[in-house]
Amino acid sequence: MKYLTGIMLALLISTASCGKNDNPSSPPQLAPTDLKINAVVAADSTGAVSFTATARNAVSYDFDFGNGKSKAGTNGTVQYTYSGTGDQTFTVKVTAKSESGLTATGSTNVKVSISKLLVWSDEFSDDGAPNPEKWGYDIGTGSNGWGNNEAQYYTDRPENVSIKDGILRITAQKENYSGNSYTSARLLTKGKFDFTYGRVEVSAKLPTGGGTWPAIWMLGSNITTLGWPDCGEIDIMEFKGNEPTKLYSTLHYPGHFGGNGNGTTINRNDLSTSFHKYTMDWTPAALKFYVDGQLYFTFKNEATLPFNNKFFLLLNFAMGGNFGGAIDPAFTKSTFEVDYVRVYKN
């Protein structure tokens, strides 16, 4: 009887154990389907193309631009600018990936007509510090002549300037550093790249917070011999966190410097939540300023003005100062994000 009871007990344990180990059926692994690819070629003959890919069950997309270059786009949207001149056709391949790693591929042909030659750019493709062959830094407060009474100390530390996921991030933060209450960064191409005439195009998302003051701008390369404002200054875009819907574009030169600069403003509602394209076209006849392709300021150039010499580029994020204004006491940190900087010549 004890023997039979033992057998029955073993059967019960075996039955219970089998029940516990029965795995519920796993959810089906779904591959992406219905992949669609859309390409919009810019009408400005620069070779810029905006790509959008959509697919059911897809969580990421890889774009092969048909020229040996590729880029990932988590949300299915990327921008790419082809180089060279003339009419060119590229077969662009897109691979959509599901959460489980299954893929679907598709392709489309893109024809671009390029009349403006890309002569310099930074796509910020490599994580880490900015390329030292393209960018240098102004370090300090500018109290020796190049500052505007701002509150930050400019550094080249990764806490203030770095590249991640194809985006340059210039971060201003509240901290005690070298006698200042804030830190940030100021990058420039002085001594590395300058040019006369052409088109500058920058894709950027602006920071938030009262007192923030990011800028995309240019200075005459002869500033060390002529000084400012004789060398000239081209402010492609300036922004005040205290005026979060307004953009400034201004030129400074003899007779028109400081608060007497020659410029204008334009309003946008999503400057700190979306990337926008800031463009300046520069010829011997005029300097024209655009945001997302919309022309909003034209300045007549003349031979007597400094805007016929070589200029270099600057990207910086200041706090407060003569232009930025009062800093919000609650400010702790914000980031000026730049997707790319491109310079074209006809």
Coordinates of C-alpha atoms in Angstrom, one line a residue:
M1 CA 0.0 0.0 0.0
K2 CA 2.8 2.3 0.8
Y3 CA 4.4 1.3 -2.5
L4 CA 1.2 2.2 -4.5
T5 CA 0.9 5.5 -2.6
G6 CA 4.5 6.4 -3.6
I7 CA 3.8 5.7 -7.2
M8 CA 0.6 7.8 -7.1
L9 CA 2.5 10.6 -5.4
A10 CA 5.2 10.5 -8.1
L11 CA 2.6 10.6 -10.8
L12 CA 0.9 13.6 -9.1
I13 CA 4.3 15.4 -8.8
S14 CA 5.1 14.7 -12.4
T15 CA 1.7 15.9 -13.6
A16 CA 2.0 19.1 -11.6
S17 CA 5.5 19.7 -12.8
C18 CA 4.6 19.3 -16.4
G19 CA 1.8 21.8 -15.9
K20 CA 4.1 24.4 -14.4
N21 CA 6.6 24.0 -17.3
D22 CA 4.1 24.5 -20.0
N23 CA 5.2 27.8 -21.6
P24 CA 2.5 30.0 -22.9
S25 CA 2.7 30.5 -26.7
S26 CA 5.1 33.4 -27.6
P27 CA 3.7 36.3 -29.5
P28 CA 4.3 36.0 -33.2
Q29 CA 7.4 37.7 -34.6
L30 CA 6.1 40.1 -37.2
A31 CA 8.2 41.3 -40.1
P32 CA 7.8 44.8 -41.4
T33 CA 5.3 45.1 -44.3
D34 CA 3.9 47.7 -46.7
L35 CA 7.2 49.6 -46.8
K36 CA 6.8 52.9 -48.5
I37 CA 9.7 55.4 -49.4
N38 CA 9.2 59.0 -50.2
A39 CA 11.9 61.4 -51.4
V40 CA 11.6 65.2 -51.7
V41 CA 14.4 66.9 -53.6
A42 CA 15.1 70.5 -52.6
A43 CA 14.3 73.0 -55.3
D44 CA 17.5 75.1 -54.6
S45 CA 19.8 72.8 -56.6
T46 CA 22.0 72.0 -53.6
G47 CA 21.5 68.2 -53.8
A48 CA 19.6 68.2 -50.5
V49 CA 16.9 65.4 -50.3
S50 CA 14.4 64.7 -47.5
F51 CA 13.6 61.0 -47.1
T52 CA 10.6 59.5 -45.3
A53 CA 10.1 55.7 -44.9
T54 CA 7.1 54.0 -43.3
A55 CA 6.2 50.4 -42.7
R56 CA 3.9 48.4 -40.5
N57 CA 5.7 46.7 -37.5
A58 CA 8.9 48.7 -38.1
V59 CA 10.8 50.3 -35.2
S60 CA 13.8 51.6 -37.1
Y61 CA 15.1 52.2 -40.7
D62 CA 18.5 52.1 -42.3
F63 CA 19.0 54.3 -45.4
D64 CA 21.7 53.5 -48.1
F65 CA 21.9 56.6 -50.3
G66 CA 23.4 54.8 -53.3
N67 CA 26.8 56.4 -53.1
G68 CA 28.5 54.5 -50.4
K69 CA 27.0 56.5 -47.6
S70 CA 24.3 55.4 -45.2
K71 CA 22.4 56.7 -42.1
A72 CA 20.0 55.3 -39.6
G73 CA 16.6 57.0 -39.0
T74 CA 14.7 55.7 -36.0
N75 CA 11.5 57.6 -36.9
G76 CA 11.9 56.9 -40.7
T77 CA 12.9 60.5 -41.6
V78 CA 16.4 61.6 -42.6
Q79 CA 18.0 64.4 -44.7
Y80 CA 20.9 63.9 -46.9
T81 CA 22.8 66.2 -49.3
Y82 CA 24.5 64.7 -52.4
S83 CA 27.8 66.3 -53.6
G84 CA 29.1 66.9 -57.1
T85 CA 27.6 69.0 -59.9
G86 CA 25.1 68.3 -62.7
D87 CA 22.3 65.8 -63.0
Q88 CA 22.8 62.6 -61.0
T89 CA 20.5 59.6 -60.3
F90 CA 20.9 57.4 -57.2
T91 CA 19.2 54.2 -56.2
V92 CA 18.3 54.6 -52.5
K93 CA 17.7 51.4 -50.5
V94 CA 15.8 51.3 -47.2
T95 CA 15.8 48.5 -44.7
A96 CA 13.0 48.5 -42.2
K97 CA 13.5 46.5 -39.0
S98 CA 11.0 45.2 -36.5
E99 CA 11.4 44.9 -32.8
S100 CA 12.3 41.3 -33.1
G101 CA 15.0 42.0 -35.7
L102 CA 13.1 40.9 -38.8
T103 CA 13.6 43.1 -41.9
A104 CA 12.0 44.3 -45.1
T105 CA 13.8 46.2 -47.9
G106 CA 12.8 48.5 -50.6
S107 CA 14.3 51.0 -53.0
T108 CA 13.6 54.1 -55.0
N109 CA 15.5 56.1 -57.6
V110 CA 16.3 59.8 -56.8
K111 CA 17.4 62.3 -59.4
V112 CA 19.2 65.4 -58.2
S113 CA 20.4 68.4 -60.1
I114 CA 23.3 70.1 -58.4
S115 CA 24.4 73.6 -59.4
K116 CA 25.9 74.7 -56.1
L117 CA 29.1 72.9 -55.1
L118 CA 29.4 71.8 -51.5
V119 CA 32.8 73.1 -50.4
W120 CA 32.8 72.5 -46.7
S121 CA 30.5 70.7 -44.2
D122 CA 30.3 69.0 -40.9
E123 CA 27.6 66.3 -40.6
F124 CA 28.7 65.5 -37.0
S125 CA 28.7 61.8 -37.9
D126 CA 31.3 60.6 -35.3
D127 CA 30.4 60.5 -31.6
G128 CA 32.8 62.3 -29.2
A129 CA 34.5 65.7 -29.6
P130 CA 34.0 67.9 -32.7
N131 CA 36.6 67.3 -35.4
P132 CA 39.7 69.4 -34.5
E133 CA 40.6 69.8 -38.1
K134 CA 37.4 71.8 -38.6
W135 CA 36.7 73.5 -35.2
G136 CA 38.6 75.4 -32.6
Y137 CA 37.4 77.0 -29.4
D138 CA 37.3 80.3 -27.6
I139 CA 38.0 79.6 -24.0
G140 CA 37.1 81.9 -21.1
T141 CA 34.7 84.7 -20.7
G142 CA 35.8 87.1 -23.5
S143 CA 36.6 89.8 -21.0
N144 CA 39.7 90.5 -23.0
G145 CA 37.6 92.0 -25.8
W146 CA 35.4 89.4 -27.5
G147 CA 32.7 88.9 -24.9
N148 CA 29.4 90.8 -24.4
N149 CA 29.2 90.7 -20.6
E150 CA 27.8 87.2 -20.6
A151 CA 27.6 85.1 -17.5
Q152 CA 29.1 81.9 -18.8
Y153 CA 32.7 80.5 -19.0
Y154 CA 33.4 78.9 -22.3
T155 CA 35.1 75.5 -22.2
D156 CA 36.0 72.6 -24.5
R157 CA 34.9 70.0 -22.0
P158 CA 32.5 67.1 -23.0
E159 CA 30.1 68.4 -20.4
N160 CA 29.7 71.5 -22.6
V161 CA 30.3 70.3 -26.2
S162 CA 30.0 66.8 -27.7
I163 CA 28.6 64.8 -30.6
K164 CA 26.1 62.0 -30.1
D165 CA 23.9 60.2 -32.7
G166 CA 24.8 62.6 -35.5
I167 CA 24.0 65.7 -33.5
L168 CA 26.4 68.4 -32.1
R169 CA 25.3 69.3 -28.6
I170 CA 26.4 72.6 -27.1
T171 CA 25.2 72.6 -23.5
A172 CA 25.0 75.5 -21.1
Q173 CA 24.7 74.6 -17.5
K174 CA 24.6 76.2 -14.1
E175 CA 27.7 75.5 -12.1
N176 CA 30.5 77.3 -10.4
Y177 CA 33.5 77.2 -12.7
S178 CA 36.5 79.5 -12.7
G179 CA 34.6 82.2 -10.9
N180 CA 31.5 82.1 -13.1
S181 CA 28.1 80.7 -12.4
Y182 CA 27.5 79.0 -15.8
T183 CA 29.5 77.1 -18.4
S184 CA 29.0 76.6 -22.2
A185 CA 31.0 76.4 -25.4
R186 CA 32.0 78.6 -28.4
L187 CA 33.2 76.8 -31.6
L188 CA 34.8 78.6 -34.6
T189 CA 36.6 77.7 -37.8
K190 CA 39.1 80.6 -37.6
G191 CA 42.4 79.5 -39.1
K192 CA 40.8 76.3 -40.4
F193 CA 38.2 77.4 -42.9
D194 CA 37.0 80.7 -44.3
F195 CA 35.5 81.8 -47.6
T196 CA 34.0 84.7 -49.6
Y197 CA 30.5 84.5 -51.0
G198 CA 28.3 81.4 -51.1
R199 CA 25.6 79.8 -49.1
V200 CA 25.7 78.8 -45.5
E201 CA 23.0 76.3 -44.3
V202 CA 22.6 75.0 -40.7
S203 CA 20.0 72.7 -39.3
A204 CA 19.5 73.4 -35.6
K205 CA 17.1 73.1 -32.6
L206 CA 17.4 75.9 -30.1
P207 CA 17.6 75.7 -26.3
T208 CA 15.1 76.9 -23.7
G209 CA 15.2 79.1 -20.7
G210 CA 15.3 82.8 -19.9
G211 CA 18.7 84.2 -20.6
T212 CA 19.8 81.6 -23.2
W213 CA 21.5 83.1 -26.3
P214 CA 22.5 80.6 -29.0
A215 CA 23.9 82.0 -32.3
I216 CA 25.0 80.9 -35.8
W217 CA 27.3 83.6 -37.1
M218 CA 30.4 84.8 -39.0
L219 CA 33.3 87.2 -38.5
G220 CA 35.7 88.7 -41.0
S221 CA 39.0 86.8 -41.0
N222 CA 40.9 90.0 -40.8
I223 CA 39.6 90.7 -37.3
T224 CA 43.1 90.4 -35.8
T225 CA 44.4 93.2 -38.0
L226 CA 41.3 95.4 -38.5
G227 CA 39.5 94.8 -35.2
W228 CA 35.7 94.8 -34.7
P229 CA 33.4 96.1 -36.2
D230 CA 35.7 97.0 -39.1
C231 CA 36.1 93.4 -40.0
G232 CA 32.3 92.9 -40.3
E233 CA 30.0 90.5 -38.5
I234 CA 27.1 88.4 -40.1
D235 CA 24.6 87.0 -37.6
I236 CA 22.8 84.4 -39.5
M237 CA 20.6 83.5 -36.5
E238 CA 20.5 84.7 -32.9
F239 CA 17.8 83.8 -30.4
K240 CA 16.8 84.9 -26.9
G241 CA 15.2 82.5 -24.6
N242 CA 13.4 85.4 -23.1
E243 CA 11.7 85.9 -26.5
P244 CA 11.1 82.2 -27.4
T245 CA 9.3 82.7 -30.7
K246 CA 11.6 85.3 -32.3
L247 CA 14.7 84.9 -34.5
Y248 CA 17.2 87.7 -35.2
S249 CA 19.4 88.2 -38.3
T250 CA 21.8 91.1 -38.1
L251 CA 24.8 92.6 -39.8
H252 CA 27.4 94.7 -37.9
Y253 CA 30.0 97.0 -39.6
P254 CA 31.3 100.5 -39.2
G255 CA 28.5 102.8 -38.2
H256 CA 26.2 99.9 -37.6
F257 CA 27.3 97.9 -34.6
G258 CA 26.0 97.0 -31.2
G259 CA 22.4 97.9 -30.9
N260 CA 22.6 99.8 -34.1
G261 CA 23.2 96.7 -36.3
N262 CA 21.3 96.4 -39.5
G263 CA 18.8 93.5 -39.4
T264 CA 15.3 92.2 -38.8
T265 CA 13.4 89.5 -37.0
I266 CA 10.9 86.7 -37.8
N267 CA 8.6 84.7 -35.6
R268 CA 8.3 80.9 -35.3
N269 CA 6.5 78.9 -32.7
D270 CA 8.5 75.6 -32.4
L271 CA 12.1 76.8 -32.4
S272 CA 13.1 74.7 -29.4
T273 CA 11.1 71.6 -30.2
S274 CA 11.9 71.0 -33.8
F275 CA 14.9 71.4 -36.1
H276 CA 14.8 74.3 -38.5
K277 CA 17.0 75.2 -41.5
Y278 CA 18.8 78.5 -41.2
T279 CA 20.3 79.8 -44.5
M280 CA 22.3 82.8 -45.7
D281 CA 23.0 83.4 -49.4
W282 CA 25.9 85.8 -49.9
T283 CA 26.9 87.4 -53.2
P284 CA 28.6 90.7 -54.1
A285 CA 25.1 92.1 -54.6
A286 CA 23.3 91.1 -51.5
L287 CA 23.1 88.9 -48.4
K288 CA 19.8 87.1 -48.1
F289 CA 18.5 85.3 -44.9
Y290 CA 16.0 82.4 -44.8
V291 CA 14.4 80.1 -42.3
D292 CA 13.1 76.8 -43.8
G293 CA 13.4 78.3 -47.2
Q294 CA 11.4 81.4 -46.5
L295 CA 13.3 84.6 -47.4
Y296 CA 12.8 87.3 -44.7
F297 CA 15.7 89.7 -44.9
T298 CA 17.7 91.1 -47.8
F299 CA 20.7 93.3 -47.2
K300 CA 22.2 95.2 -50.2
N301 CA 26.0 94.6 -50.4
E302 CA 28.4 97.3 -51.6
A303 CA 32.0 97.3 -52.5
T304 CA 32.8 99.7 -49.6
L305 CA 31.5 97.3 -47.0
P306 CA 33.5 94.5 -45.3
F307 CA 31.2 91.8 -46.7
N308 CA 33.4 91.2 -49.7
N309 CA 36.3 89.6 -47.8
K310 CA 36.8 86.2 -46.2
F311 CA 34.8 85.2 -43.2
F312 CA 34.9 82.3 -40.7
L313 CA 32.0 80.5 -39.0
L314 CA 31.0 80.4 -35.3
L315 CA 28.6 78.4 -33.2
N316 CA 28.1 79.4 -29.6
F317 CA 25.6 79.3 -26.7
A318 CA 25.9 82.3 -24.4
M319 CA 24.0 83.1 -21.2
G320 CA 22.7 86.5 -20.3
G321 CA 24.9 89.4 -21.4
N322 CA 24.0 92.5 -23.4
F323 CA 21.7 90.6 -25.8
G324 CA 20.6 87.5 -23.8
G325 CA 19.2 89.5 -20.9
A326 CA 18.1 88.3 -17.5
I327 CA 18.7 84.7 -16.7
D328 CA 15.9 82.7 -15.1
P329 CA 17.0 81.8 -11.6
A330 CA 15.5 78.4 -12.1
F331 CA 17.7 77.6 -15.1
T332 CA 19.9 74.6 -14.7
K333 CA 20.8 73.2 -18.1
S334 CA 19.8 73.4 -21.8
T335 CA 21.3 72.3 -25.1
F336 CA 21.7 73.9 -28.5
E337 CA 21.5 71.1 -31.0
V338 CA 23.0 71.2 -34.5
D339 CA 22.4 68.5 -37.1
Y340 CA 24.8 69.8 -39.8
V341 CA 26.7 72.9 -41.1
R342 CA 27.2 73.2 -44.9
V343 CA 28.8 75.8 -47.1
Y344 CA 28.1 75.9 -50.9
K345 CA 29.6 78.0 -53.7
N346 CA 28.2 78.5 -57.2

